[in-house]
XYZ file of C-alpha atoms in Angstrom:
552
model
C -2.099 0.046 18.116
C 1.365 -0.994 17.023
C 2.755 0.237 13.711
C 6.335 0.369 12.516
C 5.896 0.134 8.762
C 7.439 3.552 7.969
C 10.872 5.075 8.551
C 9.575 7.621 11.053
C 8.207 5.082 13.545
C 8.206 6.632 17.023
C 11.627 6.336 18.715
C 12.707 4.170 15.798
C 10.674 1.353 17.356
C 6.983 1.782 16.568
C 3.943 3.974 17.101
C 1.702 2.778 19.955
C -0.491 5.762 20.910
C -0.924 7.709 17.680
C 0.883 7.456 14.362
C 3.654 9.913 13.585
C 1.758 10.184 10.285
C -1.356 11.330 12.174
C -3.080 7.934 12.107
C -5.449 7.422 15.031
C -5.319 4.133 16.989
C -8.709 2.916 15.761
C -7.660 3.514 12.153
C -4.396 1.631 12.704
C -6.313 -1.287 14.236
C -8.890 -1.317 11.436
C -6.090 -1.314 8.864
C -4.571 -4.348 10.601
C -7.965 -6.048 10.477
C -8.314 -5.112 6.786
C -5.027 -6.857 5.990
C -6.087 -9.866 8.085
C -9.445 -10.230 6.331
C -7.794 -9.748 2.924
C -5.671 -12.793 3.718
C -8.915 -14.757 4.049
C -10.098 -13.509 0.657
C -6.751 -14.537 -0.834
C -7.034 -18.028 0.659
C -10.457 -18.502 -0.918
C -9.365 -16.893 -4.203
C -6.551 -19.431 -4.500
C -8.999 -22.291 -3.947
C -11.317 -20.710 -6.483
C -8.649 -20.833 -9.155
C -8.419 -24.599 -8.714
C -12.059 -24.893 -9.821
C -11.990 -22.111 -12.416
C -13.881 -19.673 -10.210
C -12.476 -16.143 -10.262
C -14.078 -12.833 -9.348
C -11.961 -10.238 -11.154
C -13.438 -7.404 -9.120
C -12.307 -9.168 -5.938
C -8.752 -9.478 -7.281
C -8.658 -5.762 -8.032
C -10.293 -4.902 -4.727
C -7.636 -6.906 -2.874
C -4.753 -4.817 -4.200
C -6.679 -1.549 -3.887
C -7.593 -2.243 -0.259
C -4.095 -3.316 0.719
C -2.786 -0.126 -0.920
C -5.208 1.881 1.218
C -3.394 0.618 4.350
C -0.054 2.010 3.163
C 1.329 5.001 5.096
C -0.333 8.368 4.409
C -3.178 7.051 2.250
C -6.473 6.789 4.117
C -7.221 7.993 7.638
C -11.015 7.510 7.635
C -12.205 4.753 10.024
C -15.589 4.399 8.297
C -13.802 3.689 5.025
C -12.199 0.616 6.568
C -15.386 -0.471 8.324
C -17.150 -0.558 4.957
C -14.135 -2.122 3.252
C -13.929 -5.019 5.711
C -17.574 -5.852 5.092
C -17.046 -5.745 1.319
C -14.013 -8.033 1.562
C -16.086 -10.582 3.493
C -18.904 -10.338 0.912
C -16.457 -11.095 -1.917
C -14.935 -13.948 0.106
C -18.297 -15.547 0.844
C -19.543 -15.094 -2.725
C -16.452 -16.832 -4.023
C -16.763 -19.577 -1.414
C -20.348 -20.238 -2.546
C -19.227 -20.439 -6.180
C -16.592 -23.032 -5.241
C -18.985 -25.113 -3.150
C -21.525 -25.095 -5.999
C -19.000 -27.107 -7.998
C -19.326 -29.879 -5.394
C -16.009 -29.113 -3.732
C -15.970 -29.284 0.082
C -13.912 -26.233 0.969
C -11.855 -26.871 4.099
C -9.746 -23.906 5.175
C -7.891 -23.226 8.442
C -9.720 -21.297 11.146
C -8.729 -17.655 10.926
C -9.062 -14.990 8.233
C -10.949 -17.311 5.852
C -13.627 -17.947 8.486
C -13.698 -14.532 10.182
C -17.159 -13.074 10.753
C -17.318 -9.291 11.204
C -19.111 -7.726 14.146
C -22.398 -5.959 13.536
C -21.149 -2.465 14.345
C -17.998 -0.339 14.105
C -17.215 -0.624 17.820
C -17.379 -4.385 17.548
C -15.037 -4.395 14.553
C -12.530 -2.268 16.436
C -12.648 -4.757 19.316
C -12.122 -7.636 16.866
C -9.121 -5.827 15.417
C -7.271 -5.847 18.748
C -5.847 -9.323 18.232
C -5.077 -9.035 14.529
C -2.055 -6.717 14.521
C 1.640 -7.202 13.833
C 2.281 -8.618 17.299
C -0.267 -11.390 16.796
C 1.362 -13.293 13.954
C 1.393 -17.117 14.023
C 5.065 -17.469 15.026
C 7.206 -17.143 18.133
C 10.407 -16.673 16.121
C 11.311 -12.944 15.950
C 13.296 -13.408 12.725
C 10.416 -15.149 10.979
C 8.038 -12.463 12.285
C 10.426 -9.843 10.876
C 10.331 -11.483 7.453
C 6.549 -11.926 7.603
C 6.216 -8.216 8.261
C 8.682 -7.445 5.463
C 6.570 -9.529 3.081
C 3.397 -7.679 4.104
C 4.967 -4.234 3.820
C 6.501 -5.121 0.471
C 3.107 -6.338 -0.745
C 1.604 -2.969 0.186
C 4.071 -1.360 -2.206
C 3.298 -3.931 -4.903
C -0.400 -3.226 -4.359
C 0.127 0.490 -4.987
C 1.765 -0.034 -8.372
C -0.669 -2.785 -9.355
C -3.604 -0.528 -8.526
C -2.232 2.362 -10.589
C -1.878 -0.027 -13.539
C -5.342 -1.579 -13.200
C -6.922 1.881 -13.059
C -5.590 2.335 -16.599
C -6.882 -1.080 -17.626
C -3.604 -3.010 -17.535
C -3.992 -6.261 -15.597
C -2.389 -9.694 -15.457
C -4.142 -12.818 -14.170
C -0.944 -14.598 -13.133
C 0.159 -11.493 -11.215
C -3.057 -11.523 -9.144
C -2.593 -15.242 -8.426
C 0.964 -14.687 -7.221
C -0.198 -11.732 -5.125
C -2.839 -13.882 -3.420
C -0.256 -16.593 -2.711
C 2.099 -14.153 -1.009
C -0.693 -12.516 1.002
C -2.094 -15.870 2.135
C 1.300 -17.189 3.275
C 1.482 -17.751 7.026
C -2.266 -18.320 7.268
C -2.506 -21.164 4.769
C -1.536 -23.937 7.194
C 1.897 -24.462 5.633
C 4.977 -24.435 7.871
C 7.808 -22.265 6.531
C 11.318 -21.952 7.857
C 13.559 -18.920 7.814
C 14.995 -19.588 4.357
C 11.524 -20.099 2.917
C 10.446 -16.718 4.256
C 13.582 -15.142 2.784
C 12.614 -16.720 -0.532
C 9.087 -15.365 -0.236
C 10.399 -11.856 0.482
C 12.467 -12.071 -2.711
C 9.377 -13.375 -4.515
C 7.625 -10.175 -3.457
C 10.521 -8.313 -5.090
C 9.852 -10.215 -8.315
C 6.151 -9.406 -7.979
C 7.018 -5.744 -7.637
C 9.128 -5.816 -10.789
C 6.109 -7.204 -12.629
C 3.851 -4.563 -11.092
C 6.216 -1.766 -12.172
C 6.387 -3.302 -15.655
C 2.583 -3.308 -15.844
C 2.423 0.294 -14.652
C 5.106 1.416 -17.106
C 3.083 -0.203 -19.889
C -0.096 1.475 -18.598
C 1.381 4.958 -18.275
C 3.322 4.984 -21.534
C 0.502 3.247 -23.399
C -1.973 5.913 -22.345
C 0.215 9.008 -22.330
C 3.329 8.212 -24.387
C 6.973 7.778 -23.425
C 8.242 10.721 -21.346
C 10.484 13.184 -23.158
C 12.971 15.659 -21.631
C 10.934 18.689 -20.582
C 11.643 21.951 -18.775
C 9.168 22.555 -15.937
C 8.741 26.073 -14.489
C 9.041 26.336 -10.714
C 7.405 29.732 -10.561
C 3.847 30.688 -11.427
C 1.850 32.952 -13.692
C -1.100 35.239 -13.060
C -4.195 33.044 -13.206
C -6.519 30.840 -11.196
C -4.826 27.646 -10.029
C -5.256 24.027 -8.975
C -2.475 22.009 -7.339
C -2.484 18.239 -7.861
C -0.419 15.894 -5.733
C 0.037 12.148 -5.399
C 0.864 9.806 -8.306
C -2.205 9.071 -10.435
C -1.890 10.052 -14.108
C -5.499 9.309 -14.998
C -6.780 11.701 -12.353
C -4.456 14.366 -13.730
C -5.634 13.742 -17.283
C -9.301 13.981 -16.286
C -8.607 17.203 -14.392
C -6.798 18.691 -17.386
C -9.689 17.762 -19.684
C -12.279 19.271 -17.344
C -10.380 22.545 -16.841
C -9.802 23.335 -20.536
C -10.863 26.886 -21.325
C -11.824 27.700 -17.730
C -8.964 30.091 -17.000
C -7.281 27.763 -14.507
C -3.648 26.647 -14.565
C -2.730 23.194 -13.254
C 0.395 22.802 -11.102
C 1.979 19.580 -9.921
C 3.253 18.864 -6.443
C 5.448 16.119 -5.003
C 5.597 12.933 -7.063
C 3.435 14.450 -9.807
C 6.369 16.558 -11.059
C 7.549 13.918 -13.609
C 4.137 13.899 -15.322
C 5.148 17.025 -17.235
C 7.260 14.783 -19.467
C 4.368 12.710 -20.868
C 3.450 13.847 -24.430
C -0.297 13.353 -24.045
C -0.322 15.479 -20.885
C 2.037 18.123 -22.270
C -0.561 18.945 -24.939
C -2.613 20.980 -22.477
C -1.361 24.572 -22.515
C -2.784 25.222 -19.042
C -0.630 22.415 -17.586
C 1.856 24.970 -16.392
C 4.470 24.045 -13.785
C 5.429 22.572 -10.431
C 4.690 24.283 -7.133
C 6.054 23.262 -3.757
C 8.315 20.381 -2.904
C 8.000 16.981 -1.220
C 5.005 15.544 0.622
C 6.233 16.246 4.161
C 6.236 20.009 3.536
C 2.556 20.268 2.607
C 1.448 21.621 5.983
C 3.850 24.525 5.482
C 3.260 24.990 1.752
C -0.457 24.341 1.207
C -1.638 27.298 3.370
C 0.060 29.673 0.919
C -1.284 28.119 -2.289
C -4.015 30.467 -3.596
C -6.137 27.807 -5.273
C -7.738 24.386 -4.830
C -5.652 21.307 -3.984
C -6.352 17.730 -5.096
C -4.692 14.697 -3.466
C -4.867 11.647 -5.726
C -2.984 8.920 -3.827
C -0.737 8.507 -0.818
C 1.361 11.243 0.804
C -1.573 12.951 2.538
C -1.009 14.665 5.871
C -3.674 15.950 8.230
C -5.084 19.136 6.728
C -4.616 22.316 8.710
C -7.657 24.467 9.315
C -6.149 27.232 7.182
C -6.490 25.197 3.979
C -8.792 22.266 4.779
C -11.688 23.840 2.872
C -9.446 24.122 -0.220
C -8.360 20.482 -0.098
C -10.020 17.564 -1.904
C -9.204 13.865 -2.008
C -9.991 11.185 -4.562
C -9.340 7.499 -5.173
C -8.093 5.578 -2.145
C -6.817 8.604 -0.274
C -9.031 10.136 2.379
C -9.384 12.095 5.600
C -12.716 12.169 7.488
C -13.253 15.939 7.295
C -11.989 16.490 3.725
C -14.321 16.478 0.687
C -13.865 13.299 -1.341
C -14.454 12.989 -5.099
C -15.845 9.564 -5.976
C -15.600 7.815 -9.338
C -18.684 6.544 -11.156
C -19.048 2.965 -12.399
C -16.832 3.713 -15.417
C -14.049 5.296 -13.365
C -14.950 8.842 -14.443
C -14.667 11.556 -11.806
C -16.466 14.869 -11.825
C -13.999 17.398 -10.464
C -16.508 20.263 -10.496
C -16.178 20.882 -6.724
C -12.421 21.300 -7.134
C -12.818 23.544 -10.176
C -15.498 25.696 -8.549
C -13.350 26.184 -5.461
C -10.412 27.210 -7.629
C -12.594 29.791 -9.377
C -13.704 31.188 -5.991
C -10.140 31.624 -4.763
C -7.878 34.460 -5.938
C -5.259 32.358 -7.713
C -1.900 33.920 -8.465
C -2.185 37.677 -8.873
C 1.196 38.170 -10.552
C 3.864 36.281 -12.445
C 6.929 34.904 -10.694
C 9.980 33.333 -12.359
C 11.781 30.869 -10.086
C 13.692 29.027 -12.759
C 12.968 25.527 -13.976
C 13.943 21.881 -13.648
C 14.243 19.108 -16.226
C 12.146 15.935 -16.151
C 11.298 13.224 -18.650
C 14.363 10.984 -18.643
C 12.579 7.638 -18.583
C 14.189 4.515 -19.986
C 13.083 5.352 -23.534
C 14.700 8.799 -23.447
C 17.909 7.673 -21.734
C 18.401 4.619 -23.931
C 17.819 6.873 -26.912
C 21.160 8.534 -26.109
C 22.834 5.353 -24.844
C 25.548 5.662 -27.498
C 26.604 9.036 -26.079
C 26.604 7.646 -22.536
C 28.682 4.635 -23.564
C 31.154 6.827 -25.434
C 31.449 9.155 -22.424
C 32.211 6.202 -20.144
C 34.742 4.711 -22.554
C 36.503 8.063 -22.987
C 36.677 8.561 -19.225
C 34.450 11.663 -19.291
C 31.970 9.796 -17.049
C 33.685 7.894 -14.268
C 30.700 6.778 -12.202
C 26.909 6.815 -11.943
C 25.057 7.353 -8.689
C 21.378 6.538 -8.324
C 20.396 8.876 -5.493
C 16.682 8.750 -4.827
C 13.737 7.270 -3.018
C 11.372 8.717 -0.435
C 11.792 12.052 1.261
C 10.719 12.652 4.847
C 10.877 15.060 7.755
C 13.151 13.090 10.066
C 16.654 14.598 10.555
C 19.471 13.026 8.565
C 18.138 13.494 5.067
C 20.473 16.391 4.314
C 22.967 13.585 3.695
C 21.498 13.175 0.213
C 21.866 16.868 -0.624
C 25.476 16.889 0.502
C 26.228 13.643 -1.306
C 25.039 15.083 -4.618
C 26.846 18.379 -4.039
C 30.114 16.600 -3.250
C 29.938 13.994 -6.019
C 32.852 14.650 -8.441
C 32.049 16.510 -11.643
C 32.928 13.452 -13.724
C 30.000 11.549 -12.211
C 26.319 11.471 -13.197
C 23.422 11.574 -10.735
C 20.347 9.545 -11.636
C 17.365 10.300 -9.409
C 13.723 9.398 -8.934
C 10.819 9.707 -6.489
C 10.361 12.571 -4.038
C 13.820 12.096 -2.520
C 15.068 14.251 -5.391
C 13.531 17.327 -3.794
C 16.641 17.504 -1.630
C 18.620 18.596 -4.708
C 16.296 18.651 -7.740
C 16.808 22.349 -8.514
C 20.607 22.349 -8.364
C 22.536 23.098 -11.561
C 25.127 20.339 -11.768
C 26.176 21.170 -15.316
C 26.676 18.708 -18.160
C 29.084 16.058 -19.407
C 29.443 15.794 -23.178
C 26.137 17.553 -23.683
C 24.339 15.260 -21.203
C 22.945 16.692 -17.960
C 24.726 15.477 -14.834
C 21.397 15.361 -13.003
C 18.934 13.020 -14.725
C 15.397 12.763 -13.297
C 14.031 9.334 -14.215
C 10.602 9.970 -12.704
C 8.303 8.728 -9.936
C 9.207 5.974 -7.465
C 7.617 3.374 -9.758
C 10.053 4.501 -12.448
C 12.636 2.452 -10.622
C 11.614 0.143 -13.454
C 13.247 2.605 -15.853
C 16.388 2.702 -13.723
C 16.553 -1.092 -13.808
C 16.088 -1.153 -17.583
C 18.842 1.427 -18.008
C 21.219 -0.536 -15.770
C 20.498 -3.796 -17.597
C 21.035 -2.138 -20.992
C 24.360 -0.650 -19.896
C 25.508 -3.973 -18.465
C 24.802 -5.606 -21.815
C 26.577 -2.827 -23.694
C 29.720 -3.242 -21.580
C 29.309 -7.040 -21.390
C 29.485 -7.083 -17.593
C 27.073 -7.862 -14.779
C 25.048 -5.029 -13.245
C 27.144 -5.256 -10.071
C 30.276 -4.647 -12.162
C 29.009 -1.391 -13.635
C 30.396 1.919 -12.318
C 27.008 2.397 -10.645
C 26.185 2.854 -6.959
C 22.741 3.054 -5.397
C 22.241 5.511 -2.549
C 18.637 5.084 -1.481
C 16.359 6.828 0.986
C 13.237 5.125 2.250
C 10.107 6.199 4.083
C 7.182 3.925 3.290
C 6.253 0.557 1.861
C 6.751 1.249 -1.840
C 10.424 1.763 -1.021
C 10.400 -1.610 0.763
C 8.981 -3.250 -2.377
C 11.616 -1.599 -4.570
C 14.431 -2.691 -2.257
C 13.132 -6.272 -2.419
C 13.095 -5.993 -6.209
C 16.734 -4.921 -6.289
C 17.673 -7.784 -3.986
C 15.692 -10.257 -6.089
C 17.709 -9.092 -9.105
C 20.908 -9.798 -7.170
C 21.989 -6.165 -6.975
C 24.526 -5.583 -4.219
C 26.307 -2.769 -2.395
C 23.168 -0.688 -1.803
C 23.462 2.095 0.753
C 20.220 2.718 2.616
C 19.124 5.490 4.956
C 18.563 7.684 6.777
C 17.938 4.799 9.212
C 17.379 1.091 8.781
C 13.852 -0.372 9.063
C 12.701 -1.060 12.633
C 11.098 -4.311 11.473
C 14.453 -5.817 10.417
C 15.937 -7.912 13.237
C 19.730 -8.138 13.739
C 19.807 -11.651 12.285
C 17.874 -10.640 9.154
C 20.087 -7.583 8.757
C 23.172 -9.764 9.079
C 21.799 -11.990 6.308
C 21.364 -8.956 4.042
C 24.868 -7.714 4.817
C 26.469 -11.093 4.176
C 24.570 -11.911 1.004
C 24.004 -8.487 -0.576
C 26.500 -6.200 1.156
C 23.664 -3.826 1.964
C 24.804 -1.151 4.389
C 23.525 1.968 6.150
C 24.673 5.362 4.915
C 27.438 7.003 6.949
C 28.618 10.459 5.848
C 28.796 11.717 2.253
C 32.577 12.049 2.452
C 33.118 8.573 3.862
C 30.706 6.924 1.434
C 32.115 8.709 -1.617
C 35.636 7.735 -0.613
C 34.593 4.118 -0.042
C 32.862 3.943 -3.435
C 35.367 5.864 -5.550
C 38.549 5.008 -3.679
C 39.420 8.669 -3.227
C 38.322 11.587 -1.114
C 35.517 13.792 -2.375
C 36.479 17.190 -3.721
């Protein structure tokens, strides 16, 4: 086992005995083998496109399976054993289709020719030589960029999968995804600059994936609108839903109508309260708990059933394991999993029945509220007010403070940064990093809230659209706007988003709480020289450097 794809890699170097996330060595190895075998499927899929042979299910399976190897998604070794065999079946079926056209398919020895062992133990042995330390290069900087490309693709896969679940797909996007995943195993020699270019290409891919997902979410559930979300609870039975998937939430809301159960969001599901088609359900009540890394402290006290829909799962404690359910790609061996049928429908009866068995909340509690629903449609709807406030000097600067939250020390920086930001500045935020300050009352400027929650991590697309619109309004480049990005990262979706920002030429990004272990000094130096990317320091020092004056 060697894994350093997340910010909490052991000793800042990599996990070698067991994942900090709870991932067992055999699961880590099987995930490496999954990625390796997926490269073989991508190689054949690219050849298939040359002869007009495409298996759409294989394209979708590729992104879903790569997503399942992202941090805190699936911890079940048997899941990956079965997945590897399915990948090979798709690969061989596609190969046969190509060869039936009379084409002699010649591919390099490796993932395209891999034959899986007959049993799980054999697969685990085969996985030993397929990890991050076994890449086809002796250059540490190229290896660093190859790993960056893979980790970025895992983030792209997550957003692409969310979109395809809602029926939004793009053939060219799948082709480009296969090309990036096959790179390094396709027999083509690439130098350092070519790998830099490919990493930026992954950023472009991620922008497309977020565009597809934005279209999917808003097409199905409407454009988010500013919405107050209670942080307390009311007397009733309860289900807590965490993760990111809006379709799962919608199905759960439909199936719990009239059953005397309130639905609460957790973690990255908080922004879903702003979607009009989800707001229609009067039992869609509020948000309970905070960010993903606190679930082992918070879930034992939730008096209902809990449903995890995507990544951000931690090992369930015995005190609540029997109340926890997983669905979609997320999974833990001992936790009940809800499967979808052939149409994508899921029967959440086990979750509902467990919620009815449990006591639920026995009294009301008012803990205030937070505002969500400031997607690009809502913010651009008041763009004239924002522009006027900037021109009048009422708003001096915008800070995008967001990203992943995590348990590692150093993340209080983001709380302090927001608290110390001058009152003539606006804080844009997104993803679970906002839980460091989401419930703080920062007041208003000209009737606009100083704290604007744009949404989930994929709603970085909204942030980009807002920045582009403002740059056009002021007739300046995005880098000339009074806008600074203060980002926190934890897993691979954050890597994909960072690559997107770099691909768009956005500079002066501050990143923390620590820099990725997979970035070598030479690659970091390239990022500093070309994009002025820098690690966070202290809130006071960074505010002074950005604003040219000391924080209040």
